[in-house]
mmCIF file with all atom_site columns, C-alpha atoms in Angstrom:
data_model
loop_
_atom_site.group_PDB
_atom_site.id
_atom_site.type_symbol
_atom_site.label_atom_id
_atom_site.label_alt_id
_atom_site.label_comp_id
_atom_site.label_asym_id
_atom_site.label_entity_id
_atom_site.label_seq_id
_atom_site.pdbx_PDB_ins_code
_atom_site.Cartn_x
_atom_site.Cartn_y
_atom_site.Cartn_z
_atom_site.occupancy
_atom_site.B_iso_or_equiv
_atom_site.pdbx_formal_charge
_atom_site.auth_seq_id
_atom_site.auth_comp_id
_atom_site.auth_asym_id
_atom_site.auth_atom_id
_atom_site.pdbx_PDB_model_num
ATOM 1   C CA . MET D 1 1   ? -121.021 27.816  45.227  1.00 53.00 ? 1   MET D CA 1
ATOM 2   C CA . SER D 1 2   ? -124.719 26.816  44.967  1.00 68.00 ? 2   SER D CA 1
ATOM 3   C CA . ASN D 1 3   ? -123.222 23.614  44.628  1.00 73.00 ? 3   ASN D CA 1
ATOM 4   C CA . LYS D 1 4   ? -121.140 23.689  47.647  1.00 74.00 ? 4   LYS D CA 1
ATOM 5   C CA . ASN D 1 5   ? -123.817 25.329  49.592  1.00 75.00 ? 5   ASN D CA 1
ATOM 6   C CA . LEU D 1 6   ? -126.404 22.169  48.631  1.00 76.00 ? 6   LEU D CA 1
ATOM 7   C CA . ASN D 1 7   ? -124.452 19.886  50.070  1.00 80.00 ? 7   ASN D CA 1
ATOM 8   C CA . LEU D 1 8   ? -122.751 21.762  52.693  1.00 78.00 ? 8   LEU D CA 1
ATOM 9   C CA . ARG D 1 9   ? -127.063 21.732  53.997  1.00 81.00 ? 9   ARG D CA 1
ATOM 10  C CA . LYS D 1 10  ? -127.055 17.616  53.090  1.00 78.00 ? 10  LYS D CA 1
ATOM 11  C CA . LEU D 1 11  ? -124.410 17.309  55.589  1.00 79.00 ? 11  LEU D CA 1
ATOM 12  C CA . ILE D 1 12  ? -126.100 19.188  58.076  1.00 83.00 ? 12  ILE D CA 1
ATOM 13  C CA . LEU D 1 13  ? -128.767 17.665  57.027  1.00 76.00 ? 13  LEU D CA 1
ATOM 14  C CA . SER D 1 14  ? -127.719 14.387  58.196  1.00 78.00 ? 14  SER D CA 1
ATOM 15  C CA . ALA D 1 15  ? -125.815 15.688  60.941  1.00 74.00 ? 15  ALA D CA 1
ATOM 16  C CA . CYS D 1 16  ? -129.091 16.020  62.686  1.00 67.00 ? 16  CYS D CA 1
ATOM 17  C CA . VAL D 1 17  ? -130.584 13.593  61.974  1.00 74.00 ? 17  VAL D CA 1
ATOM 18  C CA . VAL D 1 18  ? -128.285 10.404  63.083  1.00 73.00 ? 18  VAL D CA 1
ATOM 19  C CA . LEU D 1 19  ? -127.439 12.636  66.662  1.00 67.00 ? 19  LEU D CA 1
ATOM 20  C CA . LEU D 1 20  ? -132.370 12.215  67.004  1.00 68.00 ? 20  LEU D CA 1
ATOM 21  C CA . ALA D 1 21  ? -131.365 8.911   65.922  1.00 68.00 ? 21  ALA D CA 1
ATOM 22  C CA . LEU D 1 22  ? -128.883 8.759   68.470  1.00 65.00 ? 22  LEU D CA 1
ATOM 23  C CA . ILE D 1 23  ? -130.981 10.421  71.422  1.00 70.00 ? 23  ILE D CA 1
ATOM 24  C CA . TYR D 1 24  ? -133.586 8.106   70.612  1.00 63.00 ? 24  TYR D CA 1
ATOM 25  C CA . ILE D 1 25  ? -131.358 5.219   71.284  1.00 67.00 ? 25  ILE D CA 1
ATOM 26  C CA . VAL D 1 26  ? -130.335 6.771   74.047  1.00 58.00 ? 26  VAL D CA 1
ATOM 27  C CA . GLN D 1 27  ? -134.272 7.206   76.155  1.00 60.00 ? 27  GLN D CA 1
ATOM 28  C CA . LEU D 1 28  ? -134.623 3.698   74.617  1.00 59.00 ? 28  LEU D CA 1
ATOM 29  C CA . VAL D 1 29  ? -131.854 2.318   76.649  1.00 55.00 ? 29  VAL D CA 1
ATOM 30  C CA . SER D 1 30  ? -132.586 4.621   78.966  1.00 51.00 ? 30  SER D CA 1
ATOM 31  C CA . GLY D 1 31  ? -135.820 3.821   79.520  1.00 49.00 ? 31  GLY D CA 1
ATOM 32  C CA . SER D 1 32  ? -136.115 0.442   79.228  1.00 45.00 ? 32  SER D CA 1
ATOM 33  C CA . ARG D 1 33  ? -133.838 0.449   82.509  1.00 45.00 ? 33  ARG D CA 1
ATOM 34  C CA . SER D 1 34  ? -135.496 2.273   84.665  1.00 51.00 ? 34  SER D CA 1
ATOM 35  C CA . SER D 1 35  ? -138.041 -0.197  84.847  1.00 67.00 ? 35  SER D CA 1
ATOM 36  C CA . VAL D 1 36  ? -136.348 -2.536  86.279  1.00 83.00 ? 36  VAL D CA 1
ATOM 37  C CA . LYS D 1 37  ? -135.876 -2.765  89.935  1.00 89.00 ? 37  LYS D CA 1
ATOM 38  C CA . ASP D 1 38  ? -134.346 -4.810  92.580  1.00 93.00 ? 38  ASP D CA 1
ATOM 39  C CA . PHE D 1 39  ? -136.245 -3.863  96.130  1.00 94.00 ? 39  PHE D CA 1
ATOM 40  C CA . VAL D 1 40  ? -133.227 -4.697  98.680  1.00 94.00 ? 40  VAL D CA 1
ATOM 41  C CA . ILE D 1 41  ? -133.034 -4.968  102.417 1.00 94.00 ? 41  ILE D CA 1
ATOM 42  C CA . ASP D 1 42  ? -130.308 -4.713  103.753 1.00 92.00 ? 42  ASP D CA 1
ATOM 43  C CA . LYS D 1 43  ? -130.662 -4.469  107.799 1.00 92.00 ? 43  LYS D CA 1
ATOM 44  C CA . THR D 1 44  ? -131.292 -7.254  109.573 1.00 93.00 ? 44  THR D CA 1
ATOM 45  C CA . PHE D 1 45  ? -135.137 -8.405  110.654 1.00 96.00 ? 45  PHE D CA 1
ATOM 46  C CA . ASP D 1 46  ? -137.741 -10.681 112.838 1.00 96.00 ? 46  ASP D CA 1
ATOM 47  C CA . THR D 1 47  ? -140.536 -11.056 110.854 1.00 97.00 ? 47  THR D CA 1
ATOM 48  C CA . ILE D 1 48  ? -141.615 -12.488 108.073 1.00 97.00 ? 48  ILE D CA 1
ATOM 49  C CA . GLU D 1 49  ? -145.893 -12.433 107.523 1.00 98.00 ? 49  GLU D CA 1
ATOM 50  C CA . ILE D 1 50  ? -147.330 -14.469 104.840 1.00 98.00 ? 50  ILE D CA 1
ATOM 51  C CA . SER D 1 51  ? -151.120 -14.232 103.355 1.00 97.00 ? 51  SER D CA 1
ATOM 52  C CA . SER D 1 52  ? -153.291 -15.487 100.642 1.00 97.00 ? 52  SER D CA 1
ATOM 53  C CA . SER D 1 53  ? -157.430 -16.864 100.910 1.00 95.00 ? 53  SER D CA 1
ATOM 54  C CA . GLU D 1 54  ? -156.216 -20.004 99.471  1.00 94.00 ? 54  GLU D CA 1
ATOM 55  C CA . ASN D 1 55  ? -153.405 -21.051 103.162 1.00 95.00 ? 55  ASN D CA 1
ATOM 56  C CA . GLY D 1 56  ? -154.237 -19.227 105.096 1.00 95.00 ? 56  GLY D CA 1
ATOM 57  C CA . ALA D 1 57  ? -151.775 -16.712 107.137 1.00 96.00 ? 57  ALA D CA 1
ATOM 58  C CA . LEU D 1 58  ? -148.973 -17.250 109.355 1.00 97.00 ? 58  LEU D CA 1
ATOM 59  C CA . THR D 1 59  ? -145.978 -15.776 111.356 1.00 97.00 ? 59  THR D CA 1
ATOM 60  C CA . LEU D 1 60  ? -142.295 -16.676 110.686 1.00 97.00 ? 60  LEU D CA 1
ATOM 61  C CA . LYS D 1 61  ? -140.341 -14.808 113.710 1.00 97.00 ? 61  LYS D CA 1
ATOM 62  C CA . ARG D 1 62  ? -136.519 -15.164 114.344 1.00 95.00 ? 62  ARG D CA 1
ATOM 63  C CA . TYR D 1 63  ? -135.093 -15.650 117.469 1.00 94.00 ? 63  TYR D CA 1
ATOM 64  C CA . GLY D 1 64  ? -131.809 -15.668 117.595 1.00 90.00 ? 64  GLY D CA 1
ATOM 65  C CA . ASP D 1 65  ? -130.062 -18.432 115.321 1.00 88.00 ? 65  ASP D CA 1
ATOM 66  C CA . PHE D 1 66  ? -133.552 -20.079 115.314 1.00 93.00 ? 66  PHE D CA 1
ATOM 67  C CA . TRP D 1 67  ? -137.135 -19.332 113.189 1.00 96.00 ? 67  TRP D CA 1
ATOM 68  C CA . LYS D 1 68  ? -141.118 -19.926 114.511 1.00 96.00 ? 68  LYS D CA 1
ATOM 69  C CA . VAL D 1 69  ? -143.735 -20.261 112.701 1.00 97.00 ? 69  VAL D CA 1
ATOM 70  C CA . ASN D 1 70  ? -147.356 -19.881 114.029 1.00 95.00 ? 70  ASN D CA 1
ATOM 71  C CA . ASP D 1 71  ? -145.059 -19.663 117.955 1.00 92.00 ? 71  ASP D CA 1
ATOM 72  C CA . GLU D 1 72  ? -143.515 -23.485 117.064 1.00 95.00 ? 72  GLU D CA 1
ATOM 73  C CA . GLU D 1 73  ? -140.984 -24.045 116.056 1.00 96.00 ? 73  GLU D CA 1
ATOM 74  C CA . ALA D 1 74  ? -139.584 -23.448 112.128 1.00 96.00 ? 74  ALA D CA 1
ATOM 75  C CA . ASP D 1 75  ? -137.968 -25.852 109.636 1.00 96.00 ? 75  ASP D CA 1
ATOM 76  C CA . SER D 1 76  ? -134.608 -24.378 109.984 1.00 93.00 ? 76  SER D CA 1
ATOM 77  C CA . ALA D 1 77  ? -133.859 -24.622 106.239 1.00 94.00 ? 77  ALA D CA 1
ATOM 78  C CA . LYS D 1 78  ? -137.267 -24.086 104.849 1.00 95.00 ? 78  LYS D CA 1
ATOM 79  C CA . ALA D 1 79  ? -137.674 -20.989 107.183 1.00 96.00 ? 79  ALA D CA 1
ATOM 80  C CA . LYS D 1 80  ? -133.978 -19.288 105.202 1.00 94.00 ? 80  LYS D CA 1
ATOM 81  C CA . THR D 1 81  ? -135.420 -20.509 101.774 1.00 95.00 ? 81  THR D CA 1
ATOM 82  C CA . ILE D 1 82  ? -138.631 -17.520 102.708 1.00 96.00 ? 82  ILE D CA 1
ATOM 83  C CA . SER D 1 83  ? -135.855 -15.387 104.562 1.00 95.00 ? 83  SER D CA 1
ATOM 84  C CA . ASP D 1 84  ? -133.047 -15.496 101.463 1.00 95.00 ? 84  ASP D CA 1
ATOM 85  C CA . ALA D 1 85  ? -136.297 -14.701 99.377  1.00 95.00 ? 85  ALA D CA 1
ATOM 86  C CA . ALA D 1 86  ? -137.935 -12.294 101.477 1.00 96.00 ? 86  ALA D CA 1
ATOM 87  C CA . ARG D 1 87  ? -134.620 -10.216 100.919 1.00 95.00 ? 87  ARG D CA 1
ATOM 88  C CA . SER D 1 88  ? -134.171 -9.305  97.802  1.00 94.00 ? 88  SER D CA 1
ATOM 89  C CA . LEU D 1 89  ? -136.930 -9.310  95.047  1.00 95.00 ? 89  LEU D CA 1
ATOM 90  C CA . HIS D 1 90  ? -135.575 -8.389  91.440  1.00 95.00 ? 90  HIS D CA 1
ATOM 91  C CA . THR D 1 91  ? -137.605 -7.270  88.574  1.00 95.00 ? 91  THR D CA 1
ATOM 92  C CA . LEU D 1 92  ? -137.606 -7.736  84.750  1.00 93.00 ? 92  LEU D CA 1
ATOM 93  C CA . SER D 1 93  ? -139.333 -4.983  84.050  1.00 93.00 ? 93  SER D CA 1
ATOM 94  C CA . ALA D 1 94  ? -142.733 -3.048  84.240  1.00 94.00 ? 94  ALA D CA 1
ATOM 95  C CA . VAL D 1 95  ? -145.632 -4.633  82.586  1.00 94.00 ? 95  VAL D CA 1
ATOM 96  C CA . SER D 1 96  ? -148.384 -1.872  83.905  1.00 95.00 ? 96  SER D CA 1
ATOM 97  C CA . LYS D 1 97  ? -148.548 1.350   86.528  1.00 94.00 ? 97  LYS D CA 1
ATOM 98  C CA . SER D 1 98  ? -152.357 0.836   86.874  1.00 91.00 ? 98  SER D CA 1
ATOM 99  C CA . ALA D 1 99  ? -154.404 -0.663  89.574  1.00 88.00 ? 99  ALA D CA 1
ATOM 100 C CA . SER D 1 100 ? -157.412 -1.726  87.634  1.00 93.00 ? 100 SER D CA 1
ATOM 101 C CA . ASP D 1 101 ? -160.252 -4.379  88.957  1.00 94.00 ? 101 ASP D CA 1
ATOM 102 C CA . ASP D 1 102 ? -159.368 -5.857  85.500  1.00 95.00 ? 102 ASP D CA 1
ATOM 103 C CA . THR D 1 103 ? -155.562 -5.502  85.466  1.00 95.00 ? 103 THR D CA 1
ATOM 104 C CA . LEU D 1 104 ? -155.388 -6.393  88.806  1.00 96.00 ? 104 LEU D CA 1
ATOM 105 C CA . GLU D 1 105 ? -157.293 -9.510  87.390  1.00 96.00 ? 105 GLU D CA 1
ATOM 106 C CA . ARG D 1 106 ? -155.001 -10.289 84.364  1.00 95.00 ? 106 ARG D CA 1
ATOM 107 C CA . TYR D 1 107 ? -151.926 -10.321 86.358  1.00 96.00 ? 107 TYR D CA 1
ATOM 108 C CA . GLY D 1 108 ? -153.682 -12.786 89.503  1.00 96.00 ? 108 GLY D CA 1
ATOM 109 C CA . LEU D 1 109 ? -153.526 -9.576  92.335  1.00 97.00 ? 109 LEU D CA 1
ATOM 110 C CA . THR D 1 110 ? -157.231 -9.461  93.669  1.00 96.00 ? 110 THR D CA 1
ATOM 111 C CA . ASP D 1 111 ? -157.611 -10.186 96.872  1.00 95.00 ? 111 ASP D CA 1
ATOM 112 C CA . GLY D 1 112 ? -158.755 -13.401 96.543  1.00 96.00 ? 112 GLY D CA 1
ATOM 113 C CA . GLN D 1 113 ? -155.361 -14.324 94.050  1.00 96.00 ? 113 GLN D CA 1
ATOM 114 C CA . LYS D 1 114 ? -152.501 -12.664 95.765  1.00 97.00 ? 114 LYS D CA 1
ATOM 115 C CA . ILE D 1 115 ? -149.811 -13.597 98.027  1.00 98.00 ? 115 ILE D CA 1
ATOM 116 C CA . THR D 1 116 ? -149.296 -10.972 100.659 1.00 98.00 ? 116 THR D CA 1
ATOM 117 C CA . VAL D 1 117 ? -145.682 -11.122 102.239 1.00 98.00 ? 117 VAL D CA 1
ATOM 118 C CA . LYS D 1 118 ? -144.398 -8.261  104.728 1.00 98.00 ? 118 LYS D CA 1
ATOM 119 C CA . VAL D 1 119 ? -141.447 -8.234  106.384 1.00 98.00 ? 119 VAL D CA 1
ATOM 120 C CA . SER D 1 120 ? -140.195 -6.915  109.339 1.00 97.00 ? 120 SER D CA 1
ATOM 121 C CA . ASP D 1 121 ? -138.034 -5.725  112.676 1.00 96.00 ? 121 ASP D CA 1
ATOM 122 C CA . ASN D 1 122 ? -139.711 -5.072  116.150 1.00 94.00 ? 122 ASN D CA 1
ATOM 123 C CA . GLY D 1 123 ? -142.751 -3.647  114.454 1.00 93.00 ? 123 GLY D CA 1
ATOM 124 C CA . LYS D 1 124 ? -140.921 -1.721  111.408 1.00 95.00 ? 124 LYS D CA 1
ATOM 125 C CA . GLU D 1 125 ? -142.317 -2.637  108.321 1.00 96.00 ? 125 GLU D CA 1
ATOM 126 C CA . TYR D 1 126 ? -139.260 -2.801  105.918 1.00 96.00 ? 126 TYR D CA 1
ATOM 127 C CA . LEU D 1 127 ? -140.552 -4.205  102.887 1.00 96.00 ? 127 LEU D CA 1
ATOM 128 C CA . SER D 1 128 ? -143.961 -5.692  101.773 1.00 97.00 ? 128 SER D CA 1
ATOM 129 C CA . PHE D 1 129 ? -144.926 -6.944  98.431  1.00 98.00 ? 129 PHE D CA 1
ATOM 130 C CA . GLU D 1 130 ? -148.064 -9.088  96.835  1.00 98.00 ? 130 GLU D CA 1
ATOM 131 C CA . VAL D 1 131 ? -147.804 -11.757 94.415  1.00 97.00 ? 131 VAL D CA 1
ATOM 132 C CA . GLY D 1 132 ? -149.381 -12.695 91.753  1.00 96.00 ? 132 GLY D CA 1
ATOM 133 C CA . LYS D 1 133 ? -150.073 -15.122 88.812  1.00 95.00 ? 133 LYS D CA 1
ATOM 134 C CA . ASP D 1 134 ? -147.042 -16.962 87.754  1.00 95.00 ? 134 ASP D CA 1
ATOM 135 C CA . ALA D 1 135 ? -145.655 -16.141 84.431  1.00 93.00 ? 135 ALA D CA 1
ATOM 136 C CA . ALA D 1 136 ? -143.060 -17.840 81.633  1.00 78.00 ? 136 ALA D CA 1
ATOM 137 C CA . GLY D 1 137 ? -143.601 -21.529 83.482  1.00 76.00 ? 137 GLY D CA 1
ATOM 138 C CA . GLY D 1 138 ? -144.015 -20.248 86.489  1.00 76.00 ? 138 GLY D CA 1
ATOM 139 C CA . GLN D 1 139 ? -140.044 -18.974 86.950  1.00 91.00 ? 139 GLN D CA 1
ATOM 140 C CA . GLN D 1 140 ? -141.014 -15.591 87.335  1.00 95.00 ? 140 GLN D CA 1
ATOM 141 C CA . ASN D 1 141 ? -144.580 -13.614 88.375  1.00 96.00 ? 141 ASN D CA 1
ATOM 142 C CA . TYR D 1 142 ? -146.030 -10.751 88.457  1.00 97.00 ? 142 TYR D CA 1
ATOM 143 C CA . ILE D 1 143 ? -145.819 -8.208  91.597  1.00 97.00 ? 143 ILE D CA 1
ATOM 144 C CA . ARG D 1 144 ? -146.397 -5.192  93.336  1.00 97.00 ? 144 ARG D CA 1
ATOM 145 C CA . VAL D 1 145 ? -144.129 -3.151  96.098  1.00 96.00 ? 145 VAL D CA 1
ATOM 146 C CA . ASN D 1 146 ? -145.631 -1.446  98.747  1.00 95.00 ? 146 ASN D CA 1
ATOM 147 C CA . GLY D 1 147 ? -148.472 -0.415  98.059  1.00 92.00 ? 147 GLY D CA 1
ATOM 148 C CA . LYS D 1 148 ? -147.788 1.278   94.684  1.00 94.00 ? 148 LYS D CA 1
ATOM 149 C CA . SER D 1 149 ? -150.199 0.978   91.432  1.00 94.00 ? 149 SER D CA 1
ATOM 150 C CA . GLU D 1 150 ? -147.235 -0.490  89.655  1.00 95.00 ? 150 GLU D CA 1
ATOM 151 C CA . ILE D 1 151 ? -146.985 -3.723  88.797  1.00 96.00 ? 151 ILE D CA 1
ATOM 152 C CA . TYR D 1 152 ? -143.793 -5.681  87.740  1.00 96.00 ? 152 TYR D CA 1
ATOM 153 C CA . LEU D 1 153 ? -143.097 -8.595  86.562  1.00 96.00 ? 153 LEU D CA 1
ATOM 154 C CA . ALA D 1 154 ? -140.145 -10.966 88.675  1.00 96.00 ? 154 ALA D CA 1
ATOM 155 C CA . SER D 1 155 ? -137.416 -12.972 88.899  1.00 95.00 ? 155 SER D CA 1
ATOM 156 C CA . GLY D 1 156 ? -137.437 -16.265 91.293  1.00 92.00 ? 156 GLY D CA 1
ATOM 157 C CA . ALA D 1 157 ? -140.353 -18.342 91.462  1.00 93.00 ? 157 ALA D CA 1
ATOM 158 C CA . LEU D 1 158 ? -142.296 -16.240 94.176  1.00 95.00 ? 158 LEU D CA 1
ATOM 159 C CA . ARG D 1 159 ? -145.727 -18.129 94.012  1.00 95.00 ? 159 ARG D CA 1
ATOM 160 C CA . GLN D 1 160 ? -143.867 -21.130 94.494  1.00 93.00 ? 160 GLN D CA 1
ATOM 161 C CA . ARG D 1 161 ? -141.633 -20.093 97.550  1.00 94.00 ? 161 ARG D CA 1
ATOM 162 C CA . PHE D 1 162 ? -144.344 -17.576 99.566  1.00 97.00 ? 162 PHE D CA 1
ATOM 163 C CA . SER D 1 163 ? -147.083 -20.230 98.360  1.00 95.00 ? 163 SER D CA 1
ATOM 164 C CA . VAL D 1 164 ? -147.367 -22.511 101.932 1.00 95.00 ? 164 VAL D CA 1
ATOM 165 C CA . LYS D 1 165 ? -149.459 -23.507 104.912 1.00 95.00 ? 165 LYS D CA 1
ATOM 166 C CA . ALA D 1 166 ? -147.607 -23.164 108.395 1.00 95.00 ? 166 ALA D CA 1
ATOM 167 C CA . ASP D 1 167 ? -147.152 -26.630 109.356 1.00 94.00 ? 167 ASP D CA 1
ATOM 168 C CA . GLU D 1 168 ? -145.061 -27.445 105.843 1.00 95.00 ? 168 GLU D CA 1
ATOM 169 C CA . LEU D 1 169 ? -143.295 -25.246 107.696 1.00 95.00 ? 169 LEU D CA 1
ATOM 170 C CA . LYS D 1 170 ? -143.003 -26.788 111.549 1.00 95.00 ? 170 LYS D CA 1
ATOM 171 C CA . LYS D 1 171 ? -140.181 -28.917 112.217 1.00 93.00 ? 171 LYS D CA 1
ATOM 172 C CA . PRO D 1 172 ? -140.616 -32.286 111.753 1.00 90.00 ? 172 PRO D CA 1
ATOM 173 C CA . LYS D 1 173 ? -142.210 -34.406 115.443 1.00 82.00 ? 173 LYS D CA 1
ATOM 174 C CA . GLU D 1 174 ? -139.062 -36.661 115.904 1.00 72.00 ? 174 GLU D CA 1
ATOM 175 C CA . GLU D 1 175 ? -140.218 -40.049 116.719 1.00 45.00 ? 175 GLU D CA 1
ATOM 176 C CA . THR D 1 176 ? -141.250 -40.965 120.069 1.00 36.00 ? 176 THR D CA 1
ATOM 177 C CA . LYS D 1 177 ? -138.530 -44.091 121.436 1.00 43.00 ? 177 LYS D CA 1
ATOM 178 C CA . ALA D 1 178 ? -141.808 -46.047 122.378 1.00 44.00 ? 178 ALA D CA 1
ATOM 179 C CA . GLU D 1 179 ? -142.873 -46.107 118.322 1.00 48.00 ? 179 GLU D CA 1
ATOM 180 C CA . GLU D 1 180 ? -139.285 -47.186 117.189 1.00 50.00 ? 180 GLU D CA 1
ATOM 181 C CA . ALA D 1 181 ? -140.067 -49.938 119.456 1.00 51.00 ? 181 ALA D CA 1
ATOM 182 C CA . ALA D 1 182 ? -142.925 -51.352 118.727 1.00 53.00 ? 182 ALA D CA 1
ATOM 183 C CA . PRO D 1 183 ? -141.919 -52.990 115.151 1.00 53.00 ? 183 PRO D CA 1
ATOM 184 C CA . GLU D 1 184 ? -138.448 -54.297 116.468 1.00 50.00 ? 184 GLU D CA 1
ATOM 185 C CA . ASN D 1 185 ? -140.373 -55.929 119.659 1.00 49.00 ? 185 ASN D CA 1
ATOM 186 C CA . ALA D 1 186 ? -143.443 -56.899 116.435 1.00 49.00 ? 186 ALA D CA 1
ATOM 187 C CA . GLY D 1 187 ? -140.168 -58.445 114.195 1.00 47.00 ? 187 GLY D CA 1
ATOM 188 C CA . ASP D 1 188 ? -139.041 -60.236 117.661 1.00 49.00 ? 188 ASP D CA 1
ATOM 189 C CA . ASP D 1 189 ? -142.270 -61.845 117.951 1.00 47.00 ? 189 ASP D CA 1
ATOM 190 C CA . SER D 1 190 ? -142.966 -63.041 114.572 1.00 43.00 ? 190 SER D CA 1
ATOM 191 C CA . SER D 1 191 ? -139.204 -64.745 114.973 1.00 42.00 ? 191 SER D CA 1
ATOM 192 C CA . SER D 1 192 ? -140.652 -67.033 118.265 1.00 41.00 ? 192 SER D CA 1
ATOM 193 C CA . LEU D 1 193 ? -143.596 -68.093 116.446 1.00 38.00 ? 193 LEU D CA 1
ATOM 194 C CA . THR D 1 194 ? -142.059 -69.252 113.167 1.00 41.00 ? 194 THR D CA 1
ATOM 195 C CA . SER D 1 195 ? -138.251 -71.023 115.341 1.00 40.00 ? 195 SER D CA 1
ATOM 196 C CA . SER D 1 196 ? -141.283 -72.491 117.652 1.00 40.00 ? 196 SER D CA 1
ATOM 197 C CA . LEU D 1 197 ? -143.448 -73.816 114.331 1.00 41.00 ? 197 LEU D CA 1
#
C-alpha cells in the first residue's frame, strides 16, 4: 500500500513538473512574439518629412499622382520607394526599453546620429520614427517609434533608404535642344575640316 502511495506521489510530481515546463515554454514563446511588432499605415498620406544632421531636412509632398520634394518635382520611382518604406515597419525584436544617453549612443539614436521620419496627411501625423545605426550588414536597423522609449531591431535597410538629400530625390532635368545640338555641330565642323584637308 505504501509502495502504491509512493508511486502515485511520484506520478503526480512528474505530471506537475511537465505542466510547469509547458507553462514556461508557452510564456517564452508568447513573450518573444509580443516583442515583434509591425507599424503599418493603412490610410493614404500626403507628406513625408525626413531630417538628419548629416543630410539636413526635406519634405516629400504628394500632389495627386506625383510628388514634390521641397516644392520641386520629385523623381517618381525614388519617391515611391521612400513612401513604401515609410508605410510599413517590420520589427524583429525589442532590444531595449531604456532611453538613457548611453543606450541611445549604443544604438545610434542620438540627435547627431539618427534619421527622423514623420508621415502625415493634411497635417495629421500618422507615424514618426527614428532610424539608428545599421545592424547585420545594413539590412537591419535600430529604431524608436512614436517617441516611445522602446528600441527595436527592424528589417528593411531603413537607414540606407532614408539617408537621402533633397537634390537626390529631384526629377532629373531634361537636356535642352541647344545642348543636344552643340555636340552635333562640333562633329559637323570636324568632318568639314578633314574633308577640306
